[in-house]
Structures are given as structure tokens and as C-alpha cells.
CSV table of C-alpha atoms and ligand atoms in Angstrom, one decimal:
chain,number,residue,atom,x,y,z
A,24,MET,CA,100.1,141.7,5.3
A,25,ALA,CA,101.4,143.9,3.2
A,26,ILE,CA,104.8,144.5,5.0
A,27,SER,CA,106.8,142.6,7.0
A,28,GLU,CA,106.3,141.9,10.8
A,29,HIS,CA,110.1,143.2,11.6
A,30,ILE,CA,109.7,146.7,9.5
A,31,ARG,CA,106.2,147.2,11.1
A,32,GLU,CA,108.4,146.6,14.3
A,33,LEU,CA,110.8,149.1,13.5
A,34,MET,CA,108.5,151.7,12.1
A,35,SER,CA,106.3,151.4,15.4
A,36,GLY,CA,109.6,151.3,17.3
A,37,SER,CA,110.2,155.2,15.6
A,38,SER,CA,106.9,156.2,16.0
A,39,TRP,CA,107.7,159.4,18.0
A,40,ILE,CA,109.7,160.1,15.0
A,41,ARG,CA,106.8,160.1,12.9
A,42,LYS,CA,104.7,162.0,16.0
A,43,MET,CA,107.2,164.7,15.5
A,44,PHE,CA,107.0,164.8,11.5
A,45,GLU,CA,103.5,165.1,11.5
A,46,ALA,CA,103.3,167.8,14.3
A,47,GLY,CA,105.9,169.7,12.7
A,48,ALA,CA,104.0,169.3,9.3
A,49,ARG,CA,100.3,170.4,10.7
A,50,LEU,CA,101.9,173.4,11.9
A,51,LYS,CA,103.4,174.3,8.4
A,52,ALA,CA,100.0,173.4,7.1
A,53,GLU,CA,98.1,175.6,9.2
A,54,HIS,CA,100.5,178.7,9.9
A,55,GLY,CA,102.6,178.6,6.8
A,56,ALA,CA,106.2,177.0,6.4
A,57,ASP,CA,107.8,180.4,6.8
A,58,LYS,CA,106.3,180.8,10.2
A,59,VAL,CA,107.5,177.7,11.8
A,60,TYR,CA,110.9,177.9,12.9
A,61,ASP,CA,112.4,174.3,12.0
A,62,PHE,CA,115.1,173.2,14.3
A,63,SER,CA,114.6,169.5,13.9
A,64,LEU,CA,116.6,169.0,10.3
A,65,GLY,CA,120.4,167.9,9.7
A,66,ASN,CA,119.9,169.3,6.3
A,67,PRO,CA,122.7,171.9,6.0
A,68,ASN,CA,121.0,175.2,4.7
A,69,LEU,CA,124.8,176.6,3.6
A,70,ALA,CA,125.1,176.7,-0.6
A,71,PRO,CA,128.3,174.5,-1.6
A,72,PRO,CA,131.7,176.2,-2.4
A,73,GLU,CA,131.4,177.8,-5.7
A,74,ARG,CA,133.8,175.4,-6.9
A,75,PHE,CA,131.7,172.8,-6.3
A,76,PRO,CA,128.8,173.7,-9.4
A,77,GLN,CA,132.0,175.2,-11.4
A,78,THR,CA,133.7,171.7,-11.2
A,79,ILE,CA,130.5,169.7,-12.2
A,80,ARG,CA,130.0,171.6,-15.0
A,81,ALA,CA,133.6,171.3,-16.1
A,82,ILE,CA,133.1,167.5,-15.9
A,83,LEU,CA,130.0,167.7,-17.7
A,84,ASP,CA,131.5,169.1,-20.3
A,85,GLU,CA,134.8,167.2,-20.9
A,86,GLN,CA,134.7,164.5,-23.5
A,87,VAL,CA,135.5,161.2,-21.1
A,88,PRO,CA,135.1,157.9,-22.9
A,89,ALA,CA,132.0,156.0,-20.7
A,90,LYS,CA,131.6,158.6,-18.2
A,91,HIS,CA,128.5,157.5,-17.2
A,92,SER,CA,129.1,154.0,-17.0
A,93,TYR,CA,129.2,151.4,-14.1
A,94,MET,CA,133.1,151.4,-13.1
A,95,GLN,CA,134.6,148.9,-10.4
A,96,ASN,CA,132.4,148.5,-7.3
A,97,ALA,CA,135.1,150.1,-5.4
A,98,GLY,CA,135.1,153.3,-7.3
A,99,TYR,CA,137.3,155.7,-9.9
A,100,LEU,CA,140.9,154.8,-9.5
A,101,GLU,CA,142.1,158.6,-9.9
A,102,THR,CA,139.2,159.2,-6.7
A,103,ARG,CA,140.5,156.9,-4.6
A,104,LYS,CA,143.9,158.1,-5.0
A,105,ALA,CA,142.7,161.6,-4.1
A,106,VAL,CA,140.9,160.4,-0.9
A,107,ALA,CA,143.7,158.1,0.2
A,108,LYS,CA,146.0,161.3,0.3
A,109,THR,CA,143.6,163.2,2.7
A,110,ALA,CA,142.4,159.9,4.5
A,111,SER,CA,146.6,159.5,5.4
A,112,ALA,CA,146.9,162.9,6.3
A,113,GLU,CA,143.8,163.4,8.2
A,114,GLN,CA,144.4,159.7,9.9
A,115,ALA,CA,148.0,159.8,10.4
A,116,VAL,CA,148.8,156.6,8.8
A,117,SER,CA,150.0,155.7,4.8
A,118,ILE,CA,146.5,154.8,3.3
A,119,GLY,CA,146.9,153.3,0.0
A,120,GLU,CA,144.2,154.0,-3.0
A,121,ASN,CA,143.0,149.7,-2.5
A,122,ASN,CA,142.4,150.8,1.4
A,123,ILE,CA,139.7,153.4,0.0
A,124,ILE,CA,136.1,152.8,-1.3
A,125,MET,CA,133.7,155.2,-2.5
A,126,THR,CA,130.3,154.8,-1.4
A,127,THR,CA,127.0,156.3,-1.1
A,128,GLY,CA,127.3,159.0,1.6
A,129,ALA,CA,128.8,158.0,5.0
A,130,GLY,CA,125.3,155.4,5.3
A,131,GLY,CA,126.6,153.7,2.6
A,132,ALA,CA,130.1,153.7,3.9
A,133,MET,CA,128.9,152.4,7.6
A,134,ASN,CA,126.7,149.9,5.8
A,135,ILE,CA,129.1,148.2,3.8
A,136,ALA,CA,131.2,148.0,6.5
A,137,LEU,CA,128.6,146.6,8.8
A,138,LYS,CA,127.7,144.1,6.2
A,139,ALA,CA,131.3,143.0,5.8
A,140,ILE,CA,132.0,141.9,9.6
A,141,LEU,CA,128.9,140.9,11.5
A,142,ASN,CA,127.5,137.5,12.1
A,143,PRO,CA,123.7,137.1,13.0
A,144,GLY,CA,123.0,137.8,16.8
A,145,ASP,CA,126.6,140.1,17.0
A,146,THR,CA,126.3,143.1,19.3
A,147,VAL,CA,127.7,146.6,17.9
A,148,LEU,CA,128.7,149.1,21.0
A,149,VAL,CA,128.0,152.6,20.6
A,150,PRO,CA,128.6,155.7,23.1
A,151,SER,CA,125.4,157.1,24.1
A,152,PRO,CA,123.7,159.9,23.0
A,153,PHE,CA,123.9,158.5,19.4
A,154,PHE,CA,122.8,158.8,15.7
A,155,MET,CA,119.8,157.5,15.7
A,156,GLU,CA,119.8,155.3,12.2
A,157,TYR,CA,122.7,153.4,13.8
A,158,ARG,CA,120.3,151.3,15.3
A,159,PHE,CA,118.9,150.1,12.0
A,160,TYR,CA,122.1,150.0,10.6
A,161,ALA,CA,123.4,147.2,12.9
A,162,ASP,CA,119.9,145.7,12.5
A,163,ASN,CA,120.2,145.5,8.5
A,164,HIS,CA,123.0,143.1,9.2
A,165,GLY,CA,121.6,141.0,11.9
A,166,ALA,CA,123.0,142.1,14.9
A,167,GLU,CA,122.2,144.1,18.0
A,168,LEU,CA,123.0,148.1,19.0
A,169,VAL,CA,123.9,148.5,22.3
A,170,PRO,CA,124.3,152.1,23.4
A,171,VAL,CA,126.8,152.6,26.5
A,172,PRO,CA,126.1,156.0,28.1
A,173,SER,CA,128.7,158.5,27.6
A,174,ALA,CA,131.0,160.5,30.6
A,175,ALA,CA,131.1,164.0,31.5
A,176,GLY,CA,131.0,166.5,28.4
A,177,PHE,CA,129.8,163.3,26.1
A,178,GLU,CA,133.4,162.0,26.0
A,179,PRO,CA,133.2,158.3,25.4
A,180,ASP,CA,133.3,156.1,28.8
A,181,ILE,CA,136.1,153.7,27.9
A,182,THR,CA,135.7,151.8,31.5
A,183,ALA,CA,131.9,151.1,30.3
A,184,LEU,CA,132.3,150.4,26.9
A,185,ALA,CA,135.2,147.8,28.4
A,186,ALA,CA,132.3,146.3,30.7
A,187,ALA,CA,130.1,146.2,27.6
A,188,VAL,CA,132.5,144.1,25.6
A,189,ASP,CA,131.9,140.2,25.3
A,190,LYS,CA,132.5,137.6,22.7
A,191,ARG,CA,129.7,139.0,20.6
A,192,THR,CA,131.1,142.3,20.2
A,193,ALA,CA,131.9,143.0,16.7
A,194,ALA,CA,132.5,146.5,16.2
A,195,VAL,CA,132.4,149.7,18.3
A,196,ILE,CA,131.1,153.0,16.3
A,197,ILE,CA,132.1,156.2,17.3
A,198,ASN,CA,131.5,159.5,15.8
A,199,SER,CA,132.9,162.8,16.4
A,200,PRO,CA,132.3,165.4,16.0
A,201,ASN,CA,128.9,163.9,17.2
A,202,ASN,CA,125.4,164.1,16.1
A,203,PRO,CA,123.9,165.1,18.6
A,204,THR,CA,126.1,166.5,20.9
A,205,GLY,CA,128.4,168.4,19.2
A,206,ALA,CA,131.3,167.0,21.1
A,207,VAL,CA,134.8,166.2,19.6
A,208,TYR,CA,136.5,163.4,21.5
A,209,SER,CA,139.6,164.0,23.0
A,210,GLU,CA,143.1,162.4,21.6
A,211,ASN,CA,143.3,160.8,25.0
A,212,ALA,CA,140.1,159.4,24.8
A,213,ILE,CA,140.3,157.9,21.4
A,214,ALA,CA,144.3,156.7,22.6
A,215,GLU,CA,142.4,155.2,25.6
A,216,LEU,CA,139.4,153.4,23.9
A,217,GLY,CA,142.3,152.0,21.3
A,218,THR,CA,144.1,150.8,23.9
A,219,MET,CA,141.1,148.9,25.5
A,220,LEU,CA,140.2,147.7,22.3
A,221,GLU,CA,143.5,146.0,21.5
A,222,LYS,CA,143.4,144.5,25.0
A,223,LYS,CA,139.8,143.2,24.7
A,224,SER,CA,140.5,141.8,21.0
A,225,ARG,CA,142.9,139.4,22.9
A,226,GLU,CA,140.7,138.6,25.5
A,227,THR,CA,137.9,137.5,23.2
A,228,GLY,CA,140.0,136.3,20.6
A,229,ARG,CA,138.0,138.2,18.2
A,230,SER,CA,139.3,141.4,16.2
A,231,ILE,CA,137.0,144.3,17.7
A,232,TYR,CA,136.5,147.1,14.6
A,233,LEU,CA,136.5,150.4,15.3
A,234,ILE,CA,134.0,152.3,12.8
A,235,SER,CA,134.5,155.9,13.1
A,236,ASP,CA,132.0,158.1,11.5
A,237,GLU,CA,133.2,160.8,10.4
A,238,PRO,CA,131.0,163.3,8.4
A,239,TYR,CA,131.4,166.4,10.4
A,240,ARG,CA,135.0,166.4,10.6
A,241,HIS,CA,135.4,169.6,8.9
A,242,ILE,CA,133.0,171.6,10.9
A,243,VAL,CA,134.5,172.6,14.0
A,244,PHE,CA,134.9,175.9,15.9
A,245,ASP,CA,137.4,177.9,17.7
A,246,GLY,CA,140.9,176.2,15.8
A,247,LEU,CA,140.0,172.7,17.3
A,248,THR,CA,141.0,169.7,15.1
A,249,VAL,CA,139.6,166.3,15.2
A,250,PRO,CA,142.4,163.9,16.2
A,251,PRO,CA,143.2,160.8,14.0
A,252,VAL,CA,141.4,157.7,15.2
A,253,MET,CA,143.4,155.3,12.8
A,254,LYS,CA,146.9,156.3,14.4
A,255,HIS,CA,145.5,154.7,18.0
A,256,TYR,CA,144.0,151.7,16.8
A,257,ARG,CA,145.2,149.3,13.7
A,258,ASN,CA,141.1,147.6,13.4
A,259,THR,CA,139.9,151.1,12.4
A,260,ILE,CA,137.5,151.8,9.1
A,261,VAL,CA,136.6,155.1,8.7
A,262,ALA,CA,133.4,156.0,7.4
A,263,THR,CA,132.5,159.7,6.0
A,264,SER,CA,131.0,161.9,3.4
A,265,TYR,CA,131.1,165.0,1.9
A,266,SER,CA,127.5,165.4,2.7
A,267,LYS,CA,127.7,167.6,5.3
A,268,ASP,CA,131.5,169.7,5.0
A,269,LEU,CA,130.2,170.0,0.7
A,270,SER,CA,126.6,171.0,2.0
A,271,ILE,CA,125.9,168.5,-0.6
A,272,PRO,CA,124.0,165.5,1.2
A,273,GLY,CA,121.4,165.0,-1.6
A,274,GLU,CA,124.5,163.9,-3.8
A,275,ARG,CA,125.2,160.9,-2.1
A,276,ILE,CA,128.7,160.5,-2.0
A,277,GLY,CA,131.4,159.5,0.4
A,278,TRP,CA,134.1,157.2,1.3
A,279,ALA,CA,135.3,154.0,3.7
A,280,ALA,CA,138.8,153.5,4.4
A,281,VAL,CA,140.3,150.2,5.7
A,282,HIS,CA,143.3,150.8,8.2
A,283,PRO,CA,146.4,149.2,6.0
A,284,GLU,CA,147.2,147.2,9.1
A,285,ALA,CA,143.9,146.1,9.9
A,286,ASP,CA,143.5,142.2,10.9
A,287,GLY,CA,142.5,140.7,7.4
A,288,GLY,CA,142.4,144.0,5.9
A,289,ASP,CA,142.7,143.0,2.0
A,290,GLU,CA,139.7,140.6,2.6
A,291,LEU,CA,137.6,143.2,4.8
A,292,ALA,CA,138.3,145.6,1.6
A,293,ALA,CA,137.3,143.1,-0.7
A,294,GLY,CA,134.2,142.1,1.4
A,295,MET,CA,133.4,145.8,1.9
A,296,ILE,CA,133.4,146.6,-2.1
A,297,LEU,CA,131.2,143.1,-2.3
A,298,ALA,CA,128.6,144.9,0.0
A,299,ASN,CA,128.6,148.0,-1.9
A,300,ARG,CA,127.9,145.9,-4.8
A,301,ILE,CA,125.5,143.6,-3.3
A,302,LEU,CA,123.4,145.9,-1.3
A,303,GLY,CA,122.5,147.7,-4.4
A,304,TYR,CA,124.5,150.6,-4.2
A,305,VAL,CA,126.5,149.2,-7.0
A,306,ASN,CA,129.2,151.9,-6.8
A,307,ALA,CA,128.8,155.8,-6.0
A,308,PRO,CA,127.5,158.3,-8.3
A,309,ALA,CA,130.1,158.9,-11.5
A,310,LEU,CA,129.7,162.4,-11.5
A,311,MET,CA,130.3,163.1,-7.8
A,312,GLN,CA,133.1,160.7,-7.5
A,313,ARG,CA,135.1,162.6,-10.6
A,314,ALA,CA,134.3,165.7,-8.4
A,315,ALA,CA,135.3,164.5,-5.1
A,316,ALA,CA,138.9,163.8,-6.9
A,317,ARG,CA,139.2,167.3,-7.6
A,318,LEU,CA,137.8,169.1,-4.4
A,319,GLN,CA,140.0,167.7,-1.8
A,320,GLY,CA,140.3,170.1,0.5
A,321,GLU,CA,137.3,172.2,-0.3
A,322,TRP,CA,134.4,172.6,2.0
A,323,VAL,CA,131.9,174.8,3.5
A,324,ASP,CA,133.1,178.1,5.9
A,325,ALA,CA,132.8,176.2,9.6
A,326,GLU,CA,132.4,179.9,10.7
A,327,ILE,CA,129.5,180.4,9.2
A,328,TYR,CA,128.4,177.8,11.5
A,329,ARG,CA,130.2,179.0,14.6
A,330,LYS,CA,128.4,182.5,14.1
A,331,LYS,CA,125.2,180.7,14.0
A,332,ARG,CA,126.3,178.3,17.3
A,333,ASP,CA,126.8,181.9,18.8
A,334,LEU,CA,124.0,183.5,17.8
A,335,LEU,CA,121.5,180.7,19.0
A,336,CYS,CA,123.8,180.4,22.5
A,337,ASP,CA,123.7,183.4,23.1
A,338,GLY,CA,119.8,184.0,22.5
A,339,LEU,CA,119.0,181.0,24.8
A,340,GLU,CA,121.8,181.9,27.3
A,341,LYS,CA,120.0,185.7,27.6
A,342,ALA,CA,116.8,183.6,27.8
A,343,GLY,CA,117.8,181.6,30.9
A,344,TYR,CA,118.5,178.1,29.1
A,345,GLU,CA,121.3,176.3,30.3
A,346,LEU,CA,123.7,174.7,27.6
A,347,THR,CA,127.1,173.8,26.7
A,348,ARG,CA,128.4,175.4,23.8
A,349,PRO,CA,129.2,172.5,20.9
A,350,ALA,CA,132.8,172.4,19.7
A,351,GLY,CA,131.5,171.2,16.4
A,352,THR,CA,128.7,170.1,14.0
A,353,PHE,CA,125.7,172.1,13.6
A,354,TYR,CA,123.7,170.8,16.5
A,355,LEU,CA,123.1,171.7,20.1
A,356,PHE,CA,122.3,169.5,22.6
A,357,LEU,CA,120.8,170.9,25.8
A,358,PRO,CA,119.0,169.8,28.8
A,359,ALA,CA,115.1,170.2,28.4
A,360,PRO,CA,114.2,172.8,30.9
A,361,GLY,CA,111.9,170.7,33.4
A,362,GLY,CA,113.7,167.7,32.6
A,363,ASP,CA,111.2,165.8,30.2
A,364,ASP,CA,112.1,166.1,26.7
A,365,GLU,CA,108.8,165.3,25.2
A,366,ALA,CA,106.9,167.8,27.0
A,367,PHE,CA,109.0,170.5,26.2
A,368,VAL,CA,109.6,170.0,22.5
A,369,GLU,CA,105.6,170.3,22.8
A,370,LYS,CA,106.1,173.5,24.4
A,371,LEU,CA,108.5,174.5,21.6
A,372,GLN,CA,105.9,173.4,19.1
A,373,LYS,CA,103.1,175.6,20.8
A,374,GLN,CA,105.5,178.5,19.8
A,375,LEU,CA,105.9,177.2,16.3
A,376,ILE,CA,109.4,176.1,17.0
A,377,LEU,CA,110.4,172.4,15.8
A,378,ALA,CA,113.0,170.5,18.0
A,379,VAL,CA,114.0,167.0,18.6
A,380,PRO,CA,113.5,164.9,21.8
A,381,GLY,CA,116.9,163.6,23.3
A,382,ARG,CA,115.0,160.2,23.9
A,383,GLY,CA,115.3,159.4,20.2
A,384,PHE,CA,119.2,159.5,20.6
A,385,GLY,CA,119.2,157.6,23.6
A,386,ALA,CA,119.4,160.4,26.2
A,387,PRO,CA,115.9,161.4,27.6
A,388,GLY,CA,115.6,164.7,29.4
A,389,TYR,CA,118.1,166.6,26.2
A,390,ILE,CA,116.6,168.5,23.2
A,391,ARG,CA,118.2,169.2,20.2
A,392,LEU,CA,118.6,171.9,17.6
A,393,SER,CA,120.0,171.8,14.5
A,394,PHE,CA,121.5,175.3,14.0
A,395,CYS,CA,122.0,175.1,10.2
A,396,VAL,CA,119.4,177.2,9.6
A,397,ALA,CA,119.0,180.5,8.3
A,398,ASP,CA,119.8,183.6,10.7
A,399,GLU,CA,116.2,184.8,10.6
A,400,VAL,CA,115.2,181.7,11.7
A,401,ILE,CA,117.4,181.7,15.0
A,402,ASN,CA,116.5,185.7,15.5
A,403,GLY,CA,112.6,184.7,14.9
A,404,ALA,CA,112.6,181.9,17.0
A,405,MET,CA,113.8,183.8,20.5
A,406,PRO,CA,110.6,185.2,21.4
A,407,GLY,CA,109.1,181.5,20.9
A,408,PHE,CA,112.2,179.9,23.3
A,409,GLU,CA,111.7,182.6,25.9
A,410,ALA,CA,108.1,182.0,25.8
A,411,ALA,CA,108.5,178.3,26.2
A,412,LEU,CA,110.6,178.4,29.1
A,413,ASP,CA,108.2,181.2,31.1
A,414,ALA,CA,105.7,178.6,30.3
B,18,PLP,C1,126.5,161.2,12.8
B,18,PLP,C2,126.0,160.9,10.8
B,18,PLP,N1,126.2,159.6,10.6
B,18,PLP,C3,125.8,159.2,9.1
B,18,PLP,C4,125.3,160.4,8.3
B,18,PLP,C5,124.5,160.0,7.0
B,18,PLP,O1,125.4,160.8,6.4
B,18,PLP,P1,125.3,160.9,4.8
B,18,PLP,O2,123.8,161.7,4.4
B,18,PLP,O3,126.6,161.3,4.3
B,18,PLP,O4,124.7,159.4,4.2
B,18,PLP,C6,124.8,161.5,9.3
B,18,PLP,C7,123.6,162.3,8.6
B,18,PLP,O5,122.7,163.4,9.6
B,18,PLP,C8,125.2,162.0,10.3
B,18,PLP,O6,124.4,162.9,11.2
């Protein structure tokens, strides 16, 4: 057998994703990619802000010793200082540069955090629906992801989360603004979650870490801001990236921050730095770290996504779909008409529209539409959305 049994198992567990991508690829080959309306990917379609290429060009032209060499596994000091300032403002606590680790995207940040805290057999709780890769991230480090259904409006259900905590619980992952739901958690919910985790940590005799995955923090609409998480819970690790808010997911740059008062915080940060090295990331890309140091506070214009959200939601509502507008991200998560997500995704495919069934996120009965696409794709797909509803 060429591959391990475990990888084979993981691959067959996500067979519906393969099925979906194969169907999409087949439609594109048959009809031409420009005739297929692809709402399945979270790949931002906006160009990065103009200052991004300008900054990269400037850095390339500068004479800097060892510009392309390895550096400390945590990343450049100047970058970590710049990020620490941003993270302190966003999280409403004072975070020093030694509590920042530059990573290969948010995925890298999540993995070094989980590697540093998980023992085999541990569990990691997550409000569901959830970003499907979390299951693999927990599994990478010998733990099991335990989805806990969310409350109304896709807020975390604190009572249900509390009931799911036991001695095996090492961490809780939250993701706000949320992929796939687009929900932004209220500060109240985060404060309650912090209080609950403090209490449960005492009861179980083990520090339960809260991993806050925040790559969509700056993609929020209608004047909303995303509340700080660290302010409400000491044992917090923030994981994030520039993938979505600078529109550079292929560049693999992000960071992790450890709360300055986390239990065993210095050791935790040191463990995450080691994990960065030994998971084979070694360090975050050098050029991108230098750019990140200079681009704090720069991000794509969320208003463009807000307009896309409204273009899509107005059209779908007019066609007769029921939905709640997302408060952030570029995802719309709506009940699948008829109730069967896979069946409705197939109906959409007949109209050359690609969507993702909610079961992939632990929420059968819903579909996810990514609206990080050209307006022409949204407008062009509307007759198909109408026809799928009528079918
Ligand atoms: C919720 C969430 N977390 C993490 C990631 C991974 O981000 P990155 O590409 O920066 O690793 C994504 C990417 O889509 C995401 O949606």
C-alpha cells in the first residue's frame, strides 16, 4: 500500500469535497471556466492594496545584509514589534514582541499552537458550523475535534460548550468573523466564554486554552468592529494572517500571539517557536515579514465586499431565498431550499453554479456561497439561482 491507512481514512472522510471539485472541474471543462459561476472558494478576488506591491518593490531594491537568509524561528524583531503594537490595540491588552510568532498563514499559526498544547487523546472543542480544516489540524497533533452546535444567530452556545468540557479538553477554537457563517461574535458572548473557561479550568485542574482564529477581523460591514478576545480570557492564543485582509493568501504570512498573562506563557511561546521550526515551516517567509512590518493597518477595502454581499443577497431575496446577511467575511451561509444541502448543490450545478454543502462545515441543511467573486459572476448567476429554486 503506497499511502498510510490514516491518510487514506482522512481522504475518504472528505470524499464529498473531491466529488464537488470534480463536478466543478467537469463543468468548467465542458462549458468553459467563464460560463461556470464559482461561489465555492474562499480565494479573495480583490487585488492587494497598491502599497503592497510598492513595498515589496522597495524592499527588493534595498541593500540589506542576509535579506533572504534564515532568521530567528519566531521571525524578525522589527516585524514582531510592529505586529505586537497592532495586536495590543486589537486585543485591548499589552502584548510584547516576545509573545508574537510570525507564521506561514493562519493555518501555520493554528498548527504551532495546537502542537504546543495537545497531548495524544486530548479534545479540542469548536462551535459548529466550523472551518473544515480544524478537524485535520487537531488530528495532526493526536487530538480529536469535538464540534458543539452554535446558538441562534450562530453565536457560540456557552452552556453547550461548558457541558462538553471534560478532563480531556485542551482547547476551544473560536473563529469570528466566522467561516462559513459570516457571524461576528458579540463581546458579551466572548466575555461569557472567558468566564466559563476560567471556571472549567479550575474544575478540571487544567488550563484550557482559547485559540481565536481571526483572519477575517478586518472584513466586517455596517460599522461593526470585532471585539477583543484576550481582554476577556488570559489563556488565549490569537492566530491570524494577511491572507484575506491584504488579499495575499498565496504568500503564506500570518502570526500567532500568546496572551502576556497566559498560564506558562513563556514556555508556551517557546514551544510554539520550536513547533514552527520542527513542523518544517522553519520561519515565515522573509520578504513577507519585512513587508508586514511596514504594512500594519493596511488592508483591502471591506466596503467592496459589503457591496458584493448586498448585490448577492438582494438578488437572492428577490428570487425568493431566505437568508440572513453576514456581518463579516465574504461568505453567505443560507438554509438550502428543500432542506437537503447536497441535493440543492446538485440543482445549482445544473445551472452551472458551484456552492459548498453545509455538511462540510458540520451543518447539513445549509449551503455556503463565497462572494469574493467579480460582480459579473453574481449578476450572471442570478437566473440560475432563480431556476434552481423553481426546479
Ligand atoms: C477560518 C479560517 N481559518 C484559517 C484559514 C487559513 O488561512 P491561511 O490561508 O492564512 O492559512 C482560513 C482560510 O480560508 C479560514 O477561512
